[in-house]
mmCIF file of C-alpha atoms and ligand atoms in Angstrom:
data_model
loop_
_atom_site.group_PDB
_atom_site.id
_atom_site.type_symbol
_atom_site.label_atom_id
_atom_site.label_comp_id
_atom_site.label_asym_id
_atom_site.label_seq_id
_atom_site.Cartn_x
_atom_site.Cartn_y
_atom_site.Cartn_z
ATOM 1 C CA MET A 261 -9.776 -22.726 -6.060
ATOM 2 C CA LYS A 262 -7.546 -19.660 -6.748
ATOM 3 C CA ARG A 263 -5.409 -18.508 -3.806
ATOM 4 C CA LEU A 264 -6.585 -14.884 -3.456
ATOM 5 C CA ALA A 265 -4.913 -12.307 -1.236
ATOM 6 C CA ILE A 266 -5.625 -8.639 -0.593
ATOM 7 C CA TYR A 267 -2.784 -6.165 -0.066
ATOM 8 C CA PRO A 268 -4.335 -3.156 1.751
ATOM 9 C CA GLY A 269 -2.821 0.186 2.550
ATOM 10 C CA THR A 270 -3.173 3.955 2.217
ATOM 11 C CA PHE A 271 -0.378 4.018 -0.424
ATOM 12 C CA ASP A 272 0.138 7.814 -0.341
ATOM 13 C CA PRO A 273 2.047 7.248 -2.595
ATOM 14 C CA PHE A 274 2.867 3.595 -3.659
ATOM 15 C CA THR A 275 6.611 3.251 -3.242
ATOM 16 C CA ASN A 276 9.194 0.770 -4.617
ATOM 17 C CA GLY A 277 8.952 -0.918 -1.200
ATOM 18 C CA HIS A 278 5.152 -1.532 -1.781
ATOM 19 C CA LEU A 279 5.972 -2.828 -5.276
ATOM 20 C CA ASP A 280 8.487 -5.197 -3.853
ATOM 21 C CA VAL A 281 5.975 -6.588 -1.380
ATOM 22 C CA LEU A 282 3.427 -6.987 -4.058
ATOM 23 C CA GLU A 283 5.850 -8.873 -6.323
ATOM 24 C CA ARG A 284 6.764 -11.297 -3.376
ATOM 25 C CA ALA A 285 2.997 -11.812 -2.698
ATOM 26 C CA LEU A 286 2.542 -12.763 -6.325
ATOM 27 C CA THR A 287 5.040 -15.625 -5.962
ATOM 28 C CA ILE A 288 2.757 -17.052 -3.297
ATOM 29 C CA PHE A 289 -0.819 -16.236 -4.354
ATOM 30 C CA GLU A 290 -2.379 -16.544 -7.767
ATOM 31 C CA HIS A 291 -4.115 -13.291 -7.576
ATOM 32 C CA VAL A 292 -3.469 -10.171 -5.320
ATOM 33 C CA ILE A 293 -5.854 -7.344 -5.068
ATOM 34 C CA VAL A 294 -4.163 -4.073 -4.054
ATOM 35 C CA VAL A 295 -6.850 -2.449 -1.872
ATOM 36 C CA ILE A 296 -6.537 1.353 -1.439
ATOM 37 C CA ALA A 297 -8.219 2.198 1.783
ATOM 38 C CA GLU A 298 -10.110 5.469 2.241
ATOM 39 C CA ASN A 299 -9.226 6.755 5.700
ATOM 40 C CA SER A 300 -11.296 9.517 7.057
ATOM 41 C CA ARG A 301 -8.778 10.065 9.853
ATOM 42 C CA LYS A 302 -5.782 10.626 7.549
ATOM 43 C CA LYS A 303 -5.431 13.581 5.293
ATOM 44 C CA THR A 304 -3.701 12.278 2.260
ATOM 45 C CA LEU A 305 -1.573 14.137 -0.262
ATOM 46 C CA PHE A 306 -3.068 12.216 -3.268
ATOM 47 C CA SER A 307 -6.854 11.683 -3.808
ATOM 48 C CA LEU A 308 -8.143 8.215 -4.078
ATOM 49 C CA ASP A 309 -8.392 8.560 -7.953
ATOM 50 C CA GLU A 310 -4.791 9.679 -8.176
ATOM 51 C CA ARG A 311 -3.550 6.759 -6.055
ATOM 52 C CA LEU A 312 -5.718 4.383 -8.105
ATOM 53 C CA ASP A 313 -4.253 5.841 -11.310
ATOM 54 C CA MET A 314 -0.640 5.481 -10.110
ATOM 55 C CA ILE A 315 -1.035 1.860 -8.816
ATOM 56 C CA GLU A 316 -2.949 0.768 -11.873
ATOM 57 C CA THR A 317 -0.323 2.172 -14.096
ATOM 58 C CA LEU A 318 2.602 0.535 -12.136
ATOM 59 C CA THR A 319 0.913 -2.830 -11.984
ATOM 60 C CA ALA A 320 -0.555 -2.899 -15.488
ATOM 61 C CA THR A 321 1.904 -5.599 -16.676
ATOM 62 C CA TYR A 322 1.404 -7.838 -13.660
ATOM 63 C CA SER A 323 -1.155 -10.424 -14.802
ATOM 64 C CA GLY A 324 -1.903 -11.558 -11.187
ATOM 65 C CA ALA A 325 -2.625 -8.184 -9.694
ATOM 66 C CA SER A 326 -5.646 -5.843 -9.734
ATOM 67 C CA VAL A 327 -6.393 -2.702 -7.858
ATOM 68 C CA GLU A 328 -9.513 -1.718 -5.909
ATOM 69 C CA VAL A 329 -10.677 1.001 -3.602
ATOM 70 C CA LEU A 330 -12.215 0.334 -0.158
ATOM 71 C CA HIS A 331 -14.653 3.271 0.360
ATOM 72 C CA GLY A 332 -15.046 3.007 4.135
ATOM 73 C CA GLY A 333 -16.149 -0.241 5.759
ATOM 74 C CA LEU A 334 -14.010 -3.015 7.303
ATOM 75 C CA LEU A 335 -11.164 -4.658 5.580
ATOM 76 C CA ALA A 336 -12.165 -7.992 7.077
ATOM 77 C CA GLU A 337 -15.560 -7.720 5.521
ATOM 78 C CA TYR A 338 -14.024 -6.718 2.212
ATOM 79 C CA ALA A 339 -11.794 -9.818 2.343
ATOM 80 C CA ARG A 340 -14.862 -11.942 2.994
ATOM 81 C CA SER A 341 -16.868 -10.532 0.097
ATOM 82 C CA ALA A 342 -13.861 -10.814 -2.262
ATOM 83 C CA GLY A 343 -13.235 -14.385 -1.225
ATOM 84 C CA ALA A 344 -9.671 -13.637 -0.062
ATOM 85 C CA THR A 345 -8.005 -15.933 2.396
ATOM 86 C CA ALA A 346 -5.117 -13.752 3.184
ATOM 87 C CA ILE A 347 -4.163 -10.121 3.931
ATOM 88 C CA VAL A 348 -0.670 -9.219 2.896
ATOM 89 C CA ARG A 349 1.238 -6.561 4.959
ATOM 90 C CA GLY A 350 4.817 -5.442 4.501
ATOM 91 C CA VAL A 351 6.935 -5.006 7.665
ATOM 92 C CA ARG A 352 10.224 -3.143 7.600
ATOM 93 C CA GLN A 353 11.242 -2.761 11.225
ATOM 94 C CA VAL A 354 10.461 -4.018 14.688
ATOM 95 C CA LYS A 355 8.539 -0.830 15.400
ATOM 96 C CA ASP A 356 5.920 -1.863 12.736
ATOM 97 C CA PHE A 357 5.098 -4.947 14.725
ATOM 98 C CA GLU A 358 2.888 -3.747 17.460
ATOM 99 C CA TYR A 359 0.388 -2.067 15.155
ATOM 100 C CA GLU A 360 0.487 -4.961 12.671
ATOM 101 C CA PHE A 361 0.026 -7.451 15.486
ATOM 102 C CA GLN A 362 -3.020 -5.666 16.762
ATOM 103 C CA MET A 363 -4.599 -5.308 13.278
ATOM 104 C CA SER A 364 -4.007 -8.895 12.252
ATOM 105 C CA LEU A 365 -5.675 -10.308 15.455
ATOM 106 C CA LEU A 366 -8.531 -7.933 15.082
ATOM 107 C CA ASN A 367 -9.054 -8.810 11.518
ATOM 108 C CA ARG A 368 -8.916 -12.536 12.498
ATOM 109 C CA HIS A 369 -11.566 -11.804 15.157
ATOM 110 C CA LEU A 370 -13.769 -10.207 12.569
ATOM 111 C CA ASN A 371 -13.058 -12.697 9.845
ATOM 112 C CA PRO A 372 -11.634 -16.065 11.156
ATOM 113 C CA GLU A 373 -11.279 -17.143 7.542
ATOM 114 C CA VAL A 374 -8.580 -14.581 6.766
ATOM 115 C CA THR A 375 -4.915 -14.926 7.765
ATOM 116 C CA THR A 376 -2.478 -12.040 7.723
ATOM 117 C CA VAL A 377 0.741 -12.725 6.035
ATOM 118 C CA PHE A 378 3.763 -10.485 6.724
ATOM 119 C CA LEU A 379 6.340 -10.053 4.018
ATOM 120 C CA MET A 380 9.647 -8.221 4.264
ATOM 121 C CA PRO A 381 10.710 -6.090 1.339
ATOM 122 C CA ASN A 382 14.264 -5.918 0.156
ATOM 123 C CA VAL A 383 16.531 -4.466 2.849
ATOM 124 C CA LYS A 384 17.203 -1.423 0.620
ATOM 125 C CA TYR A 385 13.711 -0.364 1.385
ATOM 126 C CA THR A 386 13.851 -0.787 5.161
ATOM 127 C CA TYR A 387 13.564 2.969 5.689
ATOM 128 C CA VAL A 388 11.237 3.768 2.903
ATOM 129 C CA ALA A 389 7.791 4.959 4.129
ATOM 130 C CA SER A 390 5.360 7.007 2.136
ATOM 131 C CA SER A 391 5.397 9.740 4.837
ATOM 132 C CA ILE A 392 9.141 10.219 4.586
ATOM 133 C CA ILE A 393 8.937 10.196 0.755
ATOM 134 C CA ARG A 394 6.387 12.930 0.823
ATOM 135 C CA GLU A 395 8.466 15.069 3.122
ATOM 136 C CA VAL A 396 11.720 14.630 1.320
ATOM 137 C CA ALA A 397 10.058 15.235 -2.085
ATOM 138 C CA LEU A 398 8.277 18.385 -0.779
ATOM 139 C CA LEU A 399 11.670 19.714 0.492
ATOM 140 C CA GLY A 400 13.174 19.104 -2.928
ATOM 141 C CA GLY A 401 15.204 16.023 -2.068
ATOM 142 C CA ASP A 402 15.900 13.122 -4.530
ATOM 143 C CA VAL A 403 13.527 10.161 -3.939
ATOM 144 C CA SER A 404 14.070 8.695 -7.416
ATOM 145 C CA LYS A 405 15.517 5.438 -5.939
ATOM 146 C CA PHE A 406 12.427 4.865 -3.876
ATOM 147 C CA VAL A 407 9.544 5.505 -6.211
ATOM 148 C CA HIS A 408 8.707 4.584 -9.847
ATOM 149 C CA PRO A 409 9.370 7.424 -12.320
ATOM 150 C CA TYR A 410 5.576 7.680 -12.834
ATOM 151 C CA VAL A 411 5.139 8.379 -9.124
ATOM 152 C CA LEU A 412 8.032 10.708 -9.088
ATOM 153 C CA ASP A 413 6.462 12.793 -11.844
ATOM 154 C CA ARG A 414 3.184 12.888 -9.960
ATOM 155 C CA LEU A 415 4.842 14.018 -6.759
ATOM 156 C CA LYS A 416 6.654 16.834 -8.671
ATOM 157 C CA LYS A 417 3.368 17.928 -10.284
ATOM 158 C CA LYS A 418 1.548 17.811 -6.932
ATOM 159 C CA PHE A 419 4.073 20.088 -5.234
ATOM 160 C CA GLU A 420 4.086 22.456 -8.183
ATOM 161 C CA GLU A 421 0.256 22.601 -8.007
ATOM 162 C CA GLN A 422 0.380 23.312 -4.297
ATOM 163 C CA LYS A 423 3.012 26.106 -4.777
ATOM 164 C CA ASN A 424 0.715 27.805 -7.250
ATOM 165 C CA LEU A 425 -2.340 27.730 -4.872
HETATM 166 O O1 PNS B 520 -0.758 1.757 4.934
HETATM 167 P P1 PNS B 520 -1.476 1.913 6.196
HETATM 168 O O2 PNS B 520 -2.055 3.314 6.446
HETATM 169 O O3 PNS B 520 -0.631 1.382 7.386
HETATM 170 O O4 PNS B 520 -2.771 0.862 6.088
HETATM 171 C C1 PNS B 520 -3.663 0.773 7.171
HETATM 172 C C2 PNS B 520 -4.895 0.010 6.584
HETATM 173 C C3 PNS B 520 -5.501 0.732 5.449
HETATM 174 C C4 PNS B 520 -4.586 -1.365 6.209
HETATM 175 C C5 PNS B 520 -5.911 -0.005 7.789
HETATM 176 O O5 PNS B 520 -6.163 1.306 8.218
HETATM 177 C C6 PNS B 520 -7.317 -0.653 7.413
HETATM 178 O O6 PNS B 520 -7.335 -1.880 7.276
HETATM 179 N N1 PNS B 520 -8.271 0.151 7.156
HETATM 180 C C7 PNS B 520 -9.601 -0.380 6.736
HETATM 181 C C8 PNS B 520 -10.697 -0.199 7.810
HETATM 182 C C9 PNS B 520 -10.439 -1.322 8.847
HETATM 183 O O7 PNS B 520 -10.845 -2.467 8.574
HETATM 184 N N2 PNS B 520 -9.973 -0.977 10.037
HETATM 185 C C10 PNS B 520 -9.769 -1.940 11.072
HETATM 186 C C11 PNS B 520 -8.343 -2.648 10.981
HETATM 187 S S1 PNS B 520 -8.148 -3.837 12.244
#
């Protein structure tokens, strides 16, 4: 049986830190589904379709990876229906722990067959979070070290679009 993991997140946008975690996950699991979660509580910069397009483009050459969208519903249920035995989450700092701990135990309660696996990205991405990337990019700062050129281009276009509104 194939070891299948899901790698969920908002990915607004997908950063090099996310890519690093995905690459690490692919050394452990035969297949990893990146799951873009729709979050009604979070207003995102990029639409689901835009995020899907960016992640599909970035992972097109990764034979073990695919990308899906979770349109509402529980991740634990999604994991069950996909046949995944693991949920991959990237952790950068101690402050990530409380939230991750809570989610992993809740997900285990909802689906005892799924185990959350925490992976640490390369230390150079310790302070890279999508929120900070959005803010720096909006203010004209250079984020080229932290996102793929395709994402960088989408960020630039998005802020141009917004300026013209
Ligand atoms: O990148 P994020 O925003 O930290 O990811 C959070 C995410 C998408 C993994 C979490 O909000 C999630 O799992 N959402 C799906 C709905 C769900 O199952 N919520 C209960 C989690 S215990």
